[in-house]
Coordinates of C-alpha atoms and ligand atoms in Angstrom, one line a residue:
M10 CA 0.0 0.0 0.0
R11 CA 1.2 3.5 -0.6
T12 CA -0.2 7.0 0.1
Q13 CA 1.2 10.6 0.6
V14 CA 0.1 10.9 4.2
G15 CA -0.4 7.9 6.5
I16 CA -2.7 9.0 9.4
I17 CA -2.8 7.0 12.7
G18 CA -6.1 7.5 14.5
A19 CA -9.6 8.3 13.4
G20 CA -10.6 10.8 16.1
P21 CA -11.5 14.3 15.2
A22 CA -7.8 15.2 14.5
G23 CA -7.1 12.4 12.1
L24 CA -10.4 12.4 10.3
L25 CA -10.3 16.3 9.8
L26 CA -6.7 16.2 8.6
S27 CA -7.6 13.6 6.0
R28 CA -10.5 15.7 4.8
L29 CA -8.6 18.9 4.7
L30 CA -5.7 17.2 2.8
A31 CA -8.1 15.7 0.3
L32 CA -9.6 19.1 -0.4
R33 CA -6.1 20.2 -1.3
G34 CA -5.5 17.3 -3.6
I35 CA -3.2 15.3 -1.1
D36 CA -4.1 11.6 -0.6
S37 CA -4.1 9.9 2.7
V38 CA -5.1 6.6 4.5
V39 CA -6.5 6.7 8.0
L40 CA -5.8 3.7 10.2
E41 CA -8.0 3.2 13.3
N42 CA -7.7 0.5 15.9
R43 CA -11.4 0.5 17.0
S44 CA -14.6 0.0 15.2
R45 CA -16.8 2.6 13.6
E46 CA -19.4 2.0 16.3
H47 CA -16.9 2.5 19.1
I48 CA -15.4 5.8 17.9
E49 CA -18.9 7.2 17.1
A50 CA -20.2 6.2 20.5
R51 CA -17.5 7.9 22.6
I52 CA -19.1 10.7 24.7
R53 CA -16.7 13.7 24.7
A54 CA -16.9 17.5 25.0
G55 CA -19.4 19.6 23.1
I56 CA -18.2 23.2 22.7
L57 CA -16.9 24.4 19.2
E58 CA -15.0 27.7 18.8
Q59 CA -15.9 29.8 15.8
H60 CA -12.7 28.8 14.0
T61 CA -13.7 25.1 14.4
V62 CA -17.1 25.8 13.0
D63 CA -15.7 27.8 10.1
T64 CA -13.1 25.0 9.4
L65 CA -15.8 22.3 9.4
T66 CA -18.1 24.5 7.3
D67 CA -15.3 25.3 4.7
A68 CA -14.7 21.5 4.6
G69 CA -18.3 20.9 3.6
L70 CA -19.2 19.5 7.1
G71 CA -21.3 22.4 8.4
D72 CA -24.8 21.5 7.4
R73 CA -26.0 19.3 10.2
L74 CA -23.9 21.3 12.7
R75 CA -25.7 24.5 11.8
R76 CA -29.1 22.7 11.8
Q77 CA -28.7 20.9 15.1
G78 CA -26.0 22.8 16.9
L79 CA -26.9 25.6 19.3
E80 CA -25.1 28.9 19.0
H81 CA -24.3 30.4 22.4
R82 CA -23.7 34.0 23.1
G83 CA -22.1 33.5 26.5
I84 CA -21.8 31.5 29.7
H85 CA -23.0 32.0 33.3
L86 CA -20.5 32.1 36.0
Q87 CA -21.9 31.3 39.5
Y88 CA -20.9 31.3 43.1
P89 CA -23.1 31.3 46.2
G90 CA -25.8 34.1 45.8
T91 CA -24.5 35.2 42.4
R92 CA -25.0 34.1 38.8
H93 CA -23.2 36.5 36.4
T94 CA -23.6 36.3 32.6
L95 CA -20.7 36.9 30.3
D96 CA -21.9 38.4 27.0
F97 CA -19.3 37.1 24.4
P98 CA -20.4 39.2 21.5
A99 CA -20.2 42.4 23.6
L100 CA -16.9 41.4 25.1
C101 CA -15.1 40.0 22.1
G102 CA -17.4 39.8 19.1
R103 CA -17.4 36.0 18.9
T104 CA -19.8 33.2 20.0
V105 CA -19.4 29.5 20.4
W106 CA -21.5 26.4 19.3
V107 CA -22.8 23.6 21.3
Y108 CA -22.5 20.4 19.2
G109 CA -21.3 17.0 20.6
Q110 CA -17.9 15.8 19.5
T111 CA -19.7 12.5 18.8
E112 CA -21.6 14.4 16.2
V113 CA -18.6 15.9 14.7
V114 CA -17.0 12.4 14.5
K115 CA -20.2 11.0 12.8
D116 CA -20.1 13.8 10.2
L117 CA -16.4 13.2 9.5
V118 CA -16.8 9.4 9.2
A119 CA -19.8 9.8 6.9
A120 CA -17.9 12.1 4.6
Q121 CA -14.8 9.9 4.7
L122 CA -16.9 6.8 3.7
D123 CA -18.8 8.7 1.0
G124 CA -16.0 8.7 -1.5
G125 CA -13.3 10.1 0.7
P126 CA -9.8 8.6 1.3
P127 CA -9.5 5.1 2.7
L128 CA -10.5 4.7 6.4
L129 CA -9.6 1.3 7.8
F130 CA -11.2 0.2 11.1
D131 CA -10.1 -2.4 13.6
V132 CA -6.5 -2.5 12.6
S133 CA -3.8 -3.6 15.2
D134 CA -0.1 -3.8 15.8
V135 CA 0.3 -0.3 14.3
R136 CA 4.0 0.7 14.0
P137 CA 5.5 3.9 12.5
E138 CA 8.9 3.1 10.9
D139 CA 11.8 5.0 9.3
V140 CA 10.4 8.4 10.2
D141 CA 13.9 10.0 10.1
G142 CA 14.1 9.3 6.4
D143 CA 12.1 10.4 3.3
S144 CA 10.2 7.2 3.0
P145 CA 8.5 6.3 6.3
R146 CA 6.0 3.5 6.5
I147 CA 3.4 2.2 8.9
R148 CA 3.3 -1.5 9.5
F149 CA 0.0 -2.8 10.9
T150 CA -2.3 -5.8 10.9
A151 CA -5.5 -5.3 8.9
A152 CA -9.0 -6.3 10.4
D153 CA -8.8 -9.6 8.5
G154 CA -5.5 -10.5 10.2
T155 CA -3.2 -9.8 7.2
P156 CA 0.1 -8.0 7.9
Q157 CA 0.3 -4.8 5.9
A158 CA 2.9 -2.0 5.2
L159 CA 1.7 1.5 4.2
E160 CA 4.5 3.3 2.5
C161 CA 4.1 7.1 2.9
D162 CA 5.8 10.5 2.3
V163 CA 4.6 11.6 5.7
I164 CA 3.0 10.2 8.9
A165 CA 0.5 12.0 11.1
G166 CA 0.3 10.7 14.6
T167 CA -3.3 11.6 15.6
D168 CA -3.8 8.6 17.8
G169 CA -4.5 10.3 21.1
F170 CA -3.0 10.3 24.6
H171 CA -2.6 6.5 24.6
G172 CA -1.4 6.1 21.0
V173 CA 1.8 4.7 19.6
S174 CA 3.1 7.9 17.8
R175 CA 4.2 10.1 20.7
P176 CA 6.7 7.5 22.1
V177 CA 8.3 7.3 18.6
V178 CA 8.8 11.1 18.6
T179 CA 10.1 11.3 22.2
A180 CA 12.5 8.3 21.5
G181 CA 14.2 10.2 18.6
T182 CA 14.3 13.6 19.9
D183 CA 15.6 15.4 23.0
G184 CA 12.0 16.4 23.7
R185 CA 10.3 17.3 27.0
R186 CA 7.0 16.6 28.6
W187 CA 5.1 18.5 31.2
E188 CA 2.3 17.0 33.2
R189 CA -0.1 18.1 36.0
T190 CA -2.6 15.7 37.5
Y191 CA -5.4 17.5 39.3
P192 CA -6.6 16.3 42.8
Y193 CA -10.2 16.0 41.4
A194 CA -12.1 14.5 38.6
W195 CA -15.4 15.1 36.8
L196 CA -18.5 12.8 37.1
G197 CA -20.4 13.4 33.8
I198 CA -23.9 12.5 32.9
L199 CA -26.1 12.6 29.8
A200 CA -29.8 12.9 30.7
D201 CA -33.0 13.0 28.8
A202 CA -34.0 16.2 30.3
A203 CA -34.6 19.7 28.8
P204 CA -31.9 22.0 30.1
A205 CA -33.2 24.5 32.6
T206 CA -30.7 27.0 31.4
D207 CA -30.2 28.7 28.0
E208 CA -26.4 28.8 28.3
L209 CA -23.9 26.9 30.2
V210 CA -23.5 27.4 34.0
Y211 CA -20.0 27.1 35.6
A212 CA -20.6 27.0 39.3
W213 CA -18.2 27.3 42.2
H214 CA -19.7 25.8 45.4
P215 CA -18.3 25.0 48.9
E216 CA -19.0 21.3 48.1
G217 CA -17.4 21.3 44.7
F218 CA -17.6 22.5 41.1
A219 CA -20.7 21.8 39.0
L220 CA -21.3 22.5 35.2
Y221 CA -24.6 22.6 33.5
S222 CA -24.3 22.0 29.8
M223 CA -26.4 20.4 27.1
R224 CA -26.5 18.6 23.8
S225 CA -29.9 19.6 22.5
P226 CA -33.2 21.1 23.7
S227 CA -34.1 17.8 25.1
V228 CA -30.7 16.4 26.3
S229 CA -28.7 17.8 29.2
R230 CA -25.0 17.2 29.9
L231 CA -23.9 17.9 33.5
Y232 CA -20.7 17.4 35.5
L233 CA -19.8 17.2 39.2
Q234 CA -16.4 17.6 40.7
V235 CA -15.7 14.3 42.6
D236 CA -12.6 12.7 44.1
P237 CA -10.4 11.0 41.5
S238 CA -10.7 7.8 43.5
D239 CA -14.5 7.8 43.5
S240 CA -16.2 4.8 41.7
I241 CA -19.2 5.5 39.5
D242 CA -20.9 2.6 41.2
S243 CA -21.1 4.7 44.4
W244 CA -23.0 7.4 42.6
S245 CA -26.7 6.5 42.1
D246 CA -28.6 8.8 39.8
D247 CA -30.6 10.2 42.8
R248 CA -27.3 11.0 44.6
I249 CA -26.0 12.7 41.4
W250 CA -29.1 14.8 40.9
E251 CA -29.2 15.8 44.6
N252 CA -25.6 17.0 44.5
L253 CA -26.1 18.8 41.1
S254 CA -29.1 20.5 42.6
R255 CA -27.3 21.6 45.7
R256 CA -24.4 23.1 43.8
L257 CA -26.4 24.7 40.9
R258 CA -29.7 25.9 42.3
L259 CA -30.5 29.5 42.9
D260 CA -33.6 31.1 44.6
G261 CA -36.6 29.9 42.5
W262 CA -34.5 28.0 40.0
D263 CA -33.3 24.4 40.0
V264 CA -31.9 21.8 37.6
S265 CA -34.4 19.9 35.4
T266 CA -33.9 16.1 36.2
G267 CA -34.7 13.2 33.9
P268 CA -33.5 9.6 33.0
V269 CA -29.7 9.4 33.1
T270 CA -28.6 7.7 29.9
E271 CA -24.8 7.7 30.5
K272 CA -22.6 8.5 33.4
S273 CA -18.8 8.2 33.9
I274 CA -15.9 9.6 35.9
L275 CA -13.3 11.4 33.8
P276 CA -9.7 12.1 35.3
M277 CA -8.3 15.6 34.9
R278 CA -4.8 16.4 33.7
S279 CA -2.7 18.9 31.8
F280 CA -0.1 17.3 29.6
V281 CA 2.2 18.7 26.9
S282 CA 4.9 16.8 24.9
A283 CA 7.4 18.8 22.7
P284 CA 8.4 18.8 20.0
M285 CA 5.4 17.7 17.9
R286 CA 7.5 16.3 15.2
R287 CA 10.3 13.8 14.5
G288 CA 11.4 13.8 10.9
R289 CA 8.5 12.8 8.8
L290 CA 6.2 12.0 11.8
F291 CA 4.0 14.9 13.0
L292 CA 1.8 14.8 16.1
A293 CA -1.6 16.6 16.4
G294 CA -4.3 16.7 19.0
D295 CA -4.4 14.6 22.1
A296 CA -1.4 12.7 20.9
A297 CA 0.7 15.7 21.9
H298 CA -1.3 17.4 24.5
I299 CA -4.2 17.0 27.0
V300 CA -6.1 19.8 28.7
P301 CA -8.6 19.6 31.6
P302 CA -12.1 19.9 30.1
T303 CA -13.0 23.0 32.1
G304 CA -12.1 25.4 29.3
A305 CA -13.6 23.3 26.5
K306 CA -10.4 23.4 24.5
G307 CA -9.5 19.8 23.7
L308 CA -11.4 19.4 20.4
N309 CA -10.7 22.9 19.3
L310 CA -7.0 22.6 19.9
A311 CA -7.0 19.3 17.9
V312 CA -8.7 21.3 15.0
A313 CA -6.2 24.1 15.3
D314 CA -3.3 21.6 15.1
V315 CA -4.6 19.9 12.0
T316 CA -5.5 23.2 10.2
L317 CA -1.9 24.2 10.6
L318 CA -0.6 20.7 9.7
A319 CA -2.7 20.4 6.5
T320 CA -1.4 23.7 5.1
A321 CA 2.2 22.7 6.1
L322 CA 2.0 19.3 4.5
T323 CA 0.4 20.7 1.4
R324 CA 3.3 23.1 1.0
L325 CA 5.8 20.3 1.5
L326 CA 4.1 17.8 -0.8
R327 CA 2.9 20.0 -3.6
E328 CA 5.7 22.7 -3.5
K329 CA 8.5 20.8 -2.0
R330 CA 9.0 23.7 0.5
T331 CA 9.8 22.9 4.1
D332 CA 9.3 26.3 5.7
L333 CA 5.9 25.5 7.3
V334 CA 6.7 21.9 8.3
D335 CA 9.8 23.2 9.9
A336 CA 7.8 25.7 11.9
Y337 CA 4.8 23.5 12.7
S338 CA 5.8 22.3 16.1
D339 CA 6.8 25.7 17.5
T340 CA 3.7 27.4 15.9
A341 CA 1.3 24.7 17.2
L342 CA 2.9 24.7 20.6
R343 CA 2.3 28.5 21.1
R344 CA -1.4 27.9 21.0
V345 CA -1.1 24.6 22.9
W346 CA 0.5 26.6 25.9
R347 CA -2.1 29.4 25.6
C348 CA -4.9 26.8 25.8
T349 CA -3.0 24.8 28.5
H350 CA -2.8 28.0 30.6
F351 CA -6.4 29.0 30.1
S352 CA -7.7 25.5 30.9
W353 CA -5.5 25.4 34.1
W354 CA -6.7 28.9 35.1
M355 CA -10.4 28.0 34.6
T356 CA -9.9 24.7 36.5
S357 CA -8.0 26.3 39.4
M358 CA -10.6 29.1 39.8
L359 CA -13.6 26.8 39.9
H360 CA -12.6 23.6 41.7
R361 CA -12.6 23.2 45.5
S362 CA -9.2 22.0 46.8
G363 CA -10.4 21.8 50.3
D364 CA -8.1 24.6 51.5
D365 CA -10.0 27.7 52.7
F366 CA -7.3 30.0 51.6
D367 CA -7.7 28.7 48.1
A368 CA -11.4 29.2 48.4
Q369 CA -10.9 32.9 49.2
L370 CA -8.6 33.4 46.3
Q371 CA -11.0 31.7 44.0
L372 CA -14.0 33.7 45.1
S373 CA -11.9 36.9 44.7
Q374 CA -11.0 35.9 41.2
L375 CA -14.6 35.1 40.3
Q376 CA -15.7 38.4 41.7
R377 CA -13.1 40.2 39.7
V378 CA -14.2 38.4 36.4
C379 CA -17.9 39.3 37.2
S380 CA -17.1 42.9 38.0
S381 CA -14.4 43.9 35.6
E382 CA -15.0 44.2 31.9
A383 CA -11.2 43.7 31.3
A384 CA -11.1 40.6 33.3
A385 CA -14.3 39.3 31.7
R386 CA -12.9 40.0 28.3
E387 CA -9.7 38.0 29.0
L388 CA -12.0 35.0 29.8
A389 CA -14.2 35.6 26.8
E390 CA -11.4 35.9 24.3
N391 CA -9.7 32.7 25.5
Y392 CA -13.0 30.8 25.8
T393 CA -14.3 31.6 22.3
G394 CA -10.8 31.0 20.8
L395 CA -7.9 33.2 19.9
P396 CA -7.3 33.6 16.1
V397 CA -5.4 30.6 14.6
E398 CA -1.9 31.8 13.4
Ligands
LIG405 N1 -3.6 2.7 16.1 C1 -4.7 3.2 15.5 N2 -5.6 4.1 16.0 C2 -5.3 4.4 17.4 C3 -4.2 3.8 18.1 C4 -3.3 3.0 17.4 N3 -2.2 2.5 18.0 N4 -4.3 4.3 19.4 C5 -5.4 5.2 19.4 N5 -6.0 5.1 18.2 C6 -7.2 5.8 17.9 C7 -8.2 6.0 19.0 O1 -9.1 4.8 19.0 C8 -9.1 7.2 18.6 O2 -10.1 6.9 17.7 O3 -6.8 7.2 17.7 C9 -8.0 8.0 17.9 C10 -7.5 9.3 18.8 O4 -8.7 10.1 18.8 P1 -8.9 11.1 20.2 O5 -8.4 10.4 21.4 O6 -10.2 11.6 20.1 O7 -7.9 12.3 19.9 P2 -8.0 13.5 18.9 O8 -8.4 13.1 17.5 O9 -6.7 14.2 19.0 O10 -9.2 14.4 19.5 C11 -9.0 15.2 20.6 O11 -10.8 14.0 21.6 O12 -10.4 12.8 23.4 C12 -11.0 14.0 22.9 O13 -10.8 15.6 24.7 C13 -10.3 15.2 23.5 O14 -11.8 16.7 22.6 C14 -10.4 16.2 22.5 C15 -10.4 15.3 21.2
LIG406 C1 -19.8 19.6 27.5 O1 -20.8 20.0 27.1 O2 -19.4 18.4 27.4 C2 -18.8 20.6 28.0 C3 -19.0 22.0 28.0 C4 -18.1 22.8 28.5 C5 -17.0 22.4 29.1 C6 -16.7 21.1 29.2 C7 -17.6 20.1 28.7 O3 -16.1 23.4 29.6

C-alpha cells in the first residue's frame, strides 16, 4: 500500500486532517484500531469555537452542525448568591456552538466513507517506521488479520494520549514533557431532560464545582467535581441529581432532572509533549497534549493543530517547500500553551481544593471576572478561541 500521508487514529484530528488534505489534492489513508461503532459512541466534549465551526463548514461539514448545533452567546459564572452572565459578542465579538464531539466524528466518518480517502477500522499492531528518512512507513495488521505495510511520504500521529506515535517522537528527539494531574475528577452524565438554562452554568460551590451543559433542547450534559478515587458505582442517579441541585440551584431556580442515559468519571490532567515532530512524523491533537475539560479546549485545539498541519503538509508535498513543516511544532505549541494555561486557570478558579485560603482566592478571582470588563474580556477571548496563526 502507498499514500502521501499515513494517518494513525480516526478521532477528530485524524479524520479532519484527512478531509482537509483531500480538499487540497493530497491523498491519505486513515488507520483506526477501534470499530466505527466505538469511535462514534465515545461521549466527549461539546463546545466548538468559531474557527472550528468555520473550518468544518469550509470543509463541507457544516450542514448538520448549523441545523442541530446551538449557537451560544455567553456563559454563566456562579458562586453562592450570584449568577453572572458573560456576553461574548459584547466582550469579544465572537460566539461558540454547542454540538457534541460524537456528532462531529459521525459527520467526519460519513464524509470519509462517502468517496473520501480510505479509512480502515479495527487494525492492530500499528507501528510507524523509518520516520527519520524520506520514505517512512506504517506497519500494521488489517482487520482480516493480514500484515500490511503502508508506504508514505509523511505520517501524522493523531492517535490520542494512549497512542503509539508520541513514544516514537520522544524516542528520537531530546524532547520534553510537562504534566499536572489535578486532585479532582469530573463525574459526567447525559440525561433525557430539557436543560433548565439557555447557556452553560459554571458554578463554584463549597461542596465542589458543577457544570450545567447540554447537547440539544431535550438532552442535558452535566458534570460534578468528585474525588479521583471515586467509583461511578457509588454514585446513584438520585445522589448525582441531589448534588447537582445543591451546587447549581438559585432562589426559585433548579436543575431539570430526567433519566440518566450515560454516566462516567473522567480524570483531569494537563499534559504537553514537545516537539510535535520527528522527521516525517507529525503529532496533532491529544497525541501531543491534554487539557482539563473546564475550558472546553480539547477538540478545538486538535482542530487548530490539523488546520496548521494540513497547510504545512500541502506546501511540502506539492511545492517541496519545508518552511511551514519546519515551523509546525513551534507554531502549534504556542497555541497549545495558551490553551493549556487558560484551561489550568479556569480549572483552578472553579474547583474546590479543600483549602479555605484557596477558596478565598477563587471567590476573589470570580468576583473580579464578574465585575471587571477587562477581566471578563480576557476569559471571553480565550474561551471563544484566539485567532489561529
Ligand atoms: N492505532 C490506530 N488508532 C489508534 C491507536 C493505534 N495504535 N491508538 C489510538 N488510536 C485511535 C483511538 O481509537 C481514537 O479513535 O486514535 C484516535 C484518537 O482520537 P482522540 O483520542 O479523540 O484524539 P484527537 O483526535 O486528538 O481528538 C481530541 O478528543 O479525546 C478527545 O478531549 C479530547 O476533545 C479532544 C479530542
Ligand atoms: C460539554 O458540554 O461536554 C462541556 C461543555 C463545556 C466544558 C466542558 C464540557 O467546559
